[in-house]
Amino acid sequence: MIIDLHTHTRLSDGEFTIAEHLRRAETAGYDFVAVTDHVDQSNVESVVGKVIVGCDSFNKNSTHMKALPGIEITHVHPSEIVHIVKYARSNGIKIVAVHGETIVESVFPGTNHAAIMANVDFLGHPGIISEEDVLLAKERNVRLEITCRKGHALGNGRVFSLSKKYGTKLLLNSDTHAANDFYTEDRYRKTALGAGLSEEEFIHLLEDIREFVKSKIK
Ligand SMILES: [Zn+2]
Ligand SMILES: [Zn+2]
């Protein structure tokens, strides 16, 4: 079972059109995938419309994998995040993510906190997230991401250990941009184990993520 809720297409900086992207995910053995292209104030309207059309078209003819329309709010000033979240949700977006304060890029300080306060579905690669924000994420039911993405993955150990300490929920995502980024079953599992999860914790996390996705496709 592969559930990957963070991927990019040509609607932002990914390699493929949505149709090809989803077809590749399906043939890689995915069960659920979210398309979460980068948005800011300038492109949110067009991306929201297109990602919904692309996912709906795929789902109409798919017998196995389901696609979920999403966005990743990226390098938007923390004070503006909540407005984009509201716009996306009221226009049919199922998975709302924020590009968190990764170790390897100059994201605005305060982005992690603003994303949690805006009740996004998950905070991507939150880097050296504060303990207060990990606790707040638990209280507001915002998931934190364990990522396969080079560079962003440097924060995985901290994200896992603090999530475990406070009981904050997690997701396990590839942040796919290109052909070689898609998860295999093996890579999915190893990303979790590399972050510090035990085999048992990994199985438990998979069950938890499955229930989360089910609640999103109702
Ligand atoms: Zn990101
Ligand atoms: Zn991303």
mmCIF file of C-alpha atoms and ligand atoms in Angstrom:
data_model
loop_
_atom_site.group_PDB
_atom_site.id
_atom_site.type_symbol
_atom_site.label_atom_id
_atom_site.label_comp_id
_atom_site.label_asym_id
_atom_site.label_seq_id
_atom_site.Cartn_x
_atom_site.Cartn_y
_atom_site.Cartn_z
ATOM 1 C CA MET A 1 0.000 0.000 0.000
ATOM 2 C CA ILE A 2 1.456 3.360 -1.054
ATOM 3 C CA ILE A 3 -0.277 6.587 -0.047
ATOM 4 C CA ASP A 4 1.659 9.644 -1.139
ATOM 5 C CA LEU A 5 0.040 13.010 -0.502
ATOM 6 C CA HIS A 6 2.768 15.336 -1.752
ATOM 7 C CA THR A 7 3.691 15.353 -5.461
ATOM 8 C CA HIS A 8 4.267 17.928 -8.219
ATOM 9 C CA THR A 9 3.350 18.096 -11.900
ATOM 10 C CA ARG A 10 4.010 20.530 -14.720
ATOM 11 C CA LEU A 11 1.388 22.820 -13.163
ATOM 12 C CA SER A 12 4.367 23.980 -11.070
ATOM 13 C CA ASP A 13 7.886 22.522 -11.173
ATOM 14 C CA GLY A 14 7.162 18.837 -11.741
ATOM 15 C CA GLU A 15 8.201 16.973 -14.875
ATOM 16 C CA PHE A 16 4.909 15.569 -16.179
ATOM 17 C CA THR A 17 1.413 16.632 -17.154
ATOM 18 C CA ILE A 18 -1.164 15.530 -14.584
ATOM 19 C CA ALA A 19 -2.387 12.690 -16.801
ATOM 20 C CA GLU A 20 1.091 11.222 -17.260
ATOM 21 C CA HIS A 21 2.029 11.865 -13.633
ATOM 22 C CA LEU A 22 -1.014 9.948 -12.356
ATOM 23 C CA ARG A 23 -0.512 7.127 -14.821
ATOM 24 C CA ARG A 24 3.093 6.764 -13.661
ATOM 25 C CA ALA A 25 2.013 6.706 -10.012
ATOM 26 C CA GLU A 26 -0.551 4.033 -10.778
ATOM 27 C CA THR A 27 1.953 1.823 -12.602
ATOM 28 C CA ALA A 28 4.421 2.316 -9.713
ATOM 29 C CA GLY A 29 1.877 0.567 -7.487
ATOM 30 C CA TYR A 30 0.301 3.541 -5.754
ATOM 31 C CA ASP A 31 -3.109 3.292 -4.097
ATOM 32 C CA PHE A 32 -3.684 6.993 -3.407
ATOM 33 C CA VAL A 33 -1.795 10.053 -4.598
ATOM 34 C CA ALA A 34 -2.371 13.759 -4.067
ATOM 35 C CA VAL A 35 -1.229 16.303 -6.642
ATOM 36 C CA THR A 36 -0.004 19.268 -4.599
ATOM 37 C CA ASP A 37 1.535 21.811 -6.933
ATOM 38 C CA HIS A 38 3.195 24.945 -5.596
ATOM 39 C CA VAL A 39 0.915 27.956 -5.300
ATOM 40 C CA ASP A 40 1.149 31.558 -4.197
ATOM 41 C CA GLN A 41 -1.244 34.484 -4.699
ATOM 42 C CA SER A 42 -0.417 34.715 -8.403
ATOM 43 C CA ASN A 43 -1.317 31.206 -9.567
ATOM 44 C CA VAL A 44 -3.653 29.721 -6.975
ATOM 45 C CA GLU A 45 -6.820 30.207 -9.024
ATOM 46 C CA SER A 46 -5.520 28.525 -12.162
ATOM 47 C CA VAL A 47 -3.801 25.660 -10.329
ATOM 48 C CA VAL A 48 -6.872 24.896 -8.217
ATOM 49 C CA GLY A 49 -9.090 24.691 -11.309
ATOM 50 C CA LYS A 50 -6.665 22.586 -13.326
ATOM 51 C CA VAL A 51 -5.702 20.143 -10.597
ATOM 52 C CA ILE A 52 -9.366 19.368 -9.952
ATOM 53 C CA VAL A 53 -10.052 18.740 -13.651
ATOM 54 C CA GLY A 54 -6.950 16.543 -13.943
ATOM 55 C CA CYS A 55 -7.759 14.424 -10.884
ATOM 56 C CA ASP A 56 -11.452 14.076 -11.770
ATOM 57 C CA SER A 57 -10.623 12.942 -15.316
ATOM 58 C CA PHE A 58 -8.219 10.336 -14.005
ATOM 59 C CA ASN A 59 -10.587 9.042 -11.333
ATOM 60 C CA LYS A 60 -13.436 8.596 -13.816
ATOM 61 C CA ASN A 61 -11.584 5.791 -15.592
ATOM 62 C CA SER A 62 -9.389 4.420 -12.843
ATOM 63 C CA THR A 63 -10.232 1.081 -11.302
ATOM 64 C CA HIS A 64 -7.525 1.073 -8.649
ATOM 65 C CA MET A 65 -5.617 4.219 -7.740
ATOM 66 C CA LYS A 66 -7.425 7.351 -6.584
ATOM 67 C CA ALA A 67 -6.098 10.871 -7.156
ATOM 68 C CA LEU A 68 -6.760 13.709 -4.716
ATOM 69 C CA PRO A 69 -6.529 17.352 -5.782
ATOM 70 C CA GLY A 70 -4.237 19.381 -3.547
ATOM 71 C CA ILE A 71 -1.964 22.413 -3.324
ATOM 72 C CA GLU A 72 1.285 23.270 -1.562
ATOM 73 C CA ILE A 73 1.302 26.908 -0.468
ATOM 74 C CA THR A 74 4.898 27.935 -1.058
ATOM 75 C CA HIS A 75 6.915 31.001 0.010
ATOM 76 C CA VAL A 76 3.760 32.969 0.792
ATOM 77 C CA HIS A 77 4.099 35.448 3.665
ATOM 78 C CA PRO A 78 2.776 33.846 6.871
ATOM 79 C CA SER A 79 0.089 36.538 7.195
ATOM 80 C CA GLU A 80 -1.390 35.534 3.793
ATOM 81 C CA ILE A 81 -1.462 31.754 4.238
ATOM 82 C CA VAL A 82 -4.891 31.549 5.848
ATOM 83 C CA HIS A 83 -6.560 33.356 2.918
ATOM 84 C CA ILE A 84 -5.197 30.875 0.377
ATOM 85 C CA VAL A 85 -6.219 27.952 2.592
ATOM 86 C CA LYS A 86 -9.799 29.241 2.715
ATOM 87 C CA TYR A 87 -9.929 29.836 -1.044
ATOM 88 C CA ALA A 88 -8.634 26.345 -1.831
ATOM 89 C CA ARG A 89 -10.955 24.540 0.558
ATOM 90 C CA SER A 90 -14.029 26.397 -0.651
ATOM 91 C CA ASN A 91 -13.140 25.513 -4.241
ATOM 92 C CA GLY A 92 -12.839 21.753 -3.851
ATOM 93 C CA ILE A 93 -9.216 21.139 -2.876
ATOM 94 C CA LYS A 94 -8.938 18.037 -0.674
ATOM 95 C CA ILE A 95 -5.334 18.237 0.513
ATOM 96 C CA VAL A 96 -3.953 21.599 1.597
ATOM 97 C CA ALA A 97 -0.261 21.672 2.453
ATOM 98 C CA VAL A 98 2.240 24.384 3.286
ATOM 99 C CA HIS A 99 5.907 24.302 2.226
ATOM 100 C CA GLY A 100 7.454 24.405 5.688
ATOM 101 C CA GLU A 101 10.609 25.943 7.115
ATOM 102 C CA THR A 102 13.023 23.505 5.531
ATOM 103 C CA ILE A 103 16.681 23.553 6.527
ATOM 104 C CA VAL A 104 17.763 24.059 2.906
ATOM 105 C CA GLU A 105 15.761 27.123 1.793
ATOM 106 C CA SER A 106 14.957 30.590 3.098
ATOM 107 C CA VAL A 107 11.259 30.153 3.861
ATOM 108 C CA PHE A 108 9.759 33.052 5.897
ATOM 109 C CA PRO A 109 10.215 32.476 9.650
ATOM 110 C CA GLY A 110 6.765 31.940 11.164
ATOM 111 C CA THR A 111 5.548 29.855 8.199
ATOM 112 C CA ASN A 112 5.289 26.638 10.261
ATOM 113 C CA HIS A 113 3.237 28.390 12.951
ATOM 114 C CA ALA A 114 0.950 30.175 10.455
ATOM 115 C CA ALA A 115 0.275 26.910 8.593
ATOM 116 C CA ILE A 116 -0.738 25.159 11.802
ATOM 117 C CA MET A 117 -2.946 28.081 12.864
ATOM 118 C CA ALA A 118 -4.618 27.957 9.417
ATOM 119 C CA ASN A 119 -5.488 24.271 9.995
ATOM 120 C CA VAL A 120 -3.819 22.905 6.873
ATOM 121 C CA ASP A 121 -3.934 19.148 6.328
ATOM 122 C CA PHE A 122 -0.194 18.853 6.637
ATOM 123 C CA LEU A 123 2.933 20.898 7.067
ATOM 124 C CA GLY A 124 5.569 19.737 4.566
ATOM 125 C CA HIS A 125 9.186 19.240 5.649
ATOM 126 C CA PRO A 126 9.004 21.556 8.715
ATOM 127 C CA GLY A 127 12.780 21.545 9.373
ATOM 128 C CA ILE A 128 13.838 22.584 12.879
ATOM 129 C CA ILE A 129 10.228 22.970 13.999
ATOM 130 C CA SER A 130 9.810 24.234 17.584
ATOM 131 C CA GLU A 131 8.462 21.936 20.284
ATOM 132 C CA GLU A 132 5.621 24.427 20.851
ATOM 133 C CA ASP A 133 4.556 24.116 17.209
ATOM 134 C CA VAL A 134 4.698 20.302 17.306
ATOM 135 C CA LEU A 135 2.358 20.392 20.301
ATOM 136 C CA LEU A 136 0.131 22.965 18.594
ATOM 137 C CA ALA A 137 -0.036 20.752 15.484
ATOM 138 C CA LYS A 138 -1.268 17.905 17.650
ATOM 139 C CA GLU A 139 -3.904 20.148 19.257
ATOM 140 C CA ARG A 140 -5.107 21.471 15.883
ATOM 141 C CA ASN A 141 -4.949 18.112 14.123
ATOM 142 C CA VAL A 142 -2.347 19.208 11.573
ATOM 143 C CA ARG A 143 -0.047 16.455 10.348
ATOM 144 C CA LEU A 144 3.715 16.824 10.034
ATOM 145 C CA GLU A 145 5.625 15.331 7.143
ATOM 146 C CA ILE A 146 8.387 12.766 6.967
ATOM 147 C CA THR A 147 9.826 13.326 3.486
ATOM 148 C CA CYS A 148 11.933 11.464 0.976
ATOM 149 C CA ARG A 149 13.051 14.724 -0.651
ATOM 150 C CA LYS A 150 16.790 15.387 -0.684
ATOM 151 C CA GLY A 151 17.739 18.246 1.656
ATOM 152 C CA HIS A 152 14.288 18.577 3.203
ATOM 153 C CA ALA A 153 14.779 15.076 4.650
ATOM 154 C CA LEU A 154 17.499 16.381 6.997
ATOM 155 C CA GLY A 155 14.769 17.323 9.470
ATOM 156 C CA ASN A 156 13.058 13.908 9.498
ATOM 157 C CA GLY A 157 14.651 12.628 12.709
ATOM 158 C CA ARG A 158 13.560 15.688 14.684
ATOM 159 C CA VAL A 159 10.058 15.620 13.196
ATOM 160 C CA PHE A 160 9.609 11.981 14.130
ATOM 161 C CA SER A 161 11.052 12.163 17.636
ATOM 162 C CA LEU A 162 9.040 15.265 18.623
ATOM 163 C CA SER A 163 5.868 13.871 17.033
ATOM 164 C CA LYS A 164 6.302 10.750 19.096
ATOM 165 C CA LYS A 165 6.868 12.801 22.250
ATOM 166 C CA TYR A 166 3.697 14.879 21.778
ATOM 167 C CA GLY A 167 1.462 12.432 19.896
ATOM 168 C CA THR A 168 1.329 14.556 16.733
ATOM 169 C CA LYS A 169 0.174 12.737 13.592
ATOM 170 C CA LEU A 170 2.452 12.196 10.603
ATOM 171 C CA LEU A 171 2.428 11.650 6.866
ATOM 172 C CA LEU A 172 5.060 9.915 4.779
ATOM 173 C CA ASN A 173 5.489 11.611 1.396
ATOM 174 C CA SER A 174 7.850 11.525 -1.586
ATOM 175 C CA ASP A 175 7.556 15.164 -2.764
ATOM 176 C CA THR A 176 7.914 13.717 -6.276
ATOM 177 C CA HIS A 177 8.951 16.112 -9.046
ATOM 178 C CA ALA A 178 10.450 13.664 -11.570
ATOM 179 C CA ALA A 179 10.363 10.056 -12.758
ATOM 180 C CA ASN A 180 12.900 8.726 -10.274
ATOM 181 C CA ASP A 181 11.162 10.292 -7.263
ATOM 182 C CA PHE A 182 8.078 8.059 -7.154
ATOM 183 C CA TYR A 183 7.974 5.719 -4.196
ATOM 184 C CA THR A 184 8.321 1.986 -4.461
ATOM 185 C CA GLU A 185 6.951 -0.094 -1.564
ATOM 186 C CA ASP A 186 10.542 -0.604 -0.406
ATOM 187 C CA ARG A 187 11.488 3.068 -0.556
ATOM 188 C CA TYR A 188 8.287 4.048 1.243
ATOM 189 C CA ARG A 189 9.143 1.716 4.131
ATOM 190 C CA LYS A 190 12.824 2.707 4.232
ATOM 191 C CA THR A 191 11.957 6.422 4.381
ATOM 192 C CA ALA A 192 10.026 5.667 7.560
ATOM 193 C CA LEU A 193 12.699 3.455 9.089
ATOM 194 C CA GLY A 194 15.392 5.999 8.209
ATOM 195 C CA ALA A 195 13.459 8.658 10.124
ATOM 196 C CA GLY A 196 13.587 6.421 13.198
ATOM 197 C CA LEU A 197 10.293 4.510 13.120
ATOM 198 C CA SER A 198 10.300 0.862 14.119
ATOM 199 C CA GLU A 199 8.661 -1.706 11.803
ATOM 200 C CA GLU A 200 5.692 -1.728 14.151
ATOM 201 C CA GLU A 201 5.419 2.051 14.175
ATOM 202 C CA PHE A 202 5.589 2.045 10.374
ATOM 203 C CA ILE A 203 2.682 -0.415 10.103
ATOM 204 C CA HIS A 204 0.716 1.609 12.614
ATOM 205 C CA LEU A 205 1.415 4.819 10.686
ATOM 206 C CA LEU A 206 0.230 3.217 7.433
ATOM 207 C CA GLU A 207 -3.088 2.290 9.032
ATOM 208 C CA ASP A 208 -3.456 5.790 10.408
ATOM 209 C CA ILE A 209 -2.701 7.400 7.014
ATOM 210 C CA ARG A 210 -5.183 5.059 5.318
ATOM 211 C CA GLU A 211 -7.943 6.184 7.678
ATOM 212 C CA PHE A 212 -7.012 9.815 7.057
ATOM 213 C CA VAL A 213 -7.262 9.394 3.271
ATOM 214 C CA LYS A 214 -10.590 7.597 3.574
ATOM 215 C CA SER A 215 -11.967 10.567 5.495
ATOM 216 C CA LYS A 216 -10.796 12.844 2.659
ATOM 217 C CA ILE A 217 -12.444 10.972 -0.225
ATOM 218 C CA LYS A 218 -15.895 10.666 1.297
HETATM 219 ZN ZN ZN B 1 7.715 21.893 -0.240
HETATM 220 ZN ZN ZN B 2 6.651 19.921 -2.577
#
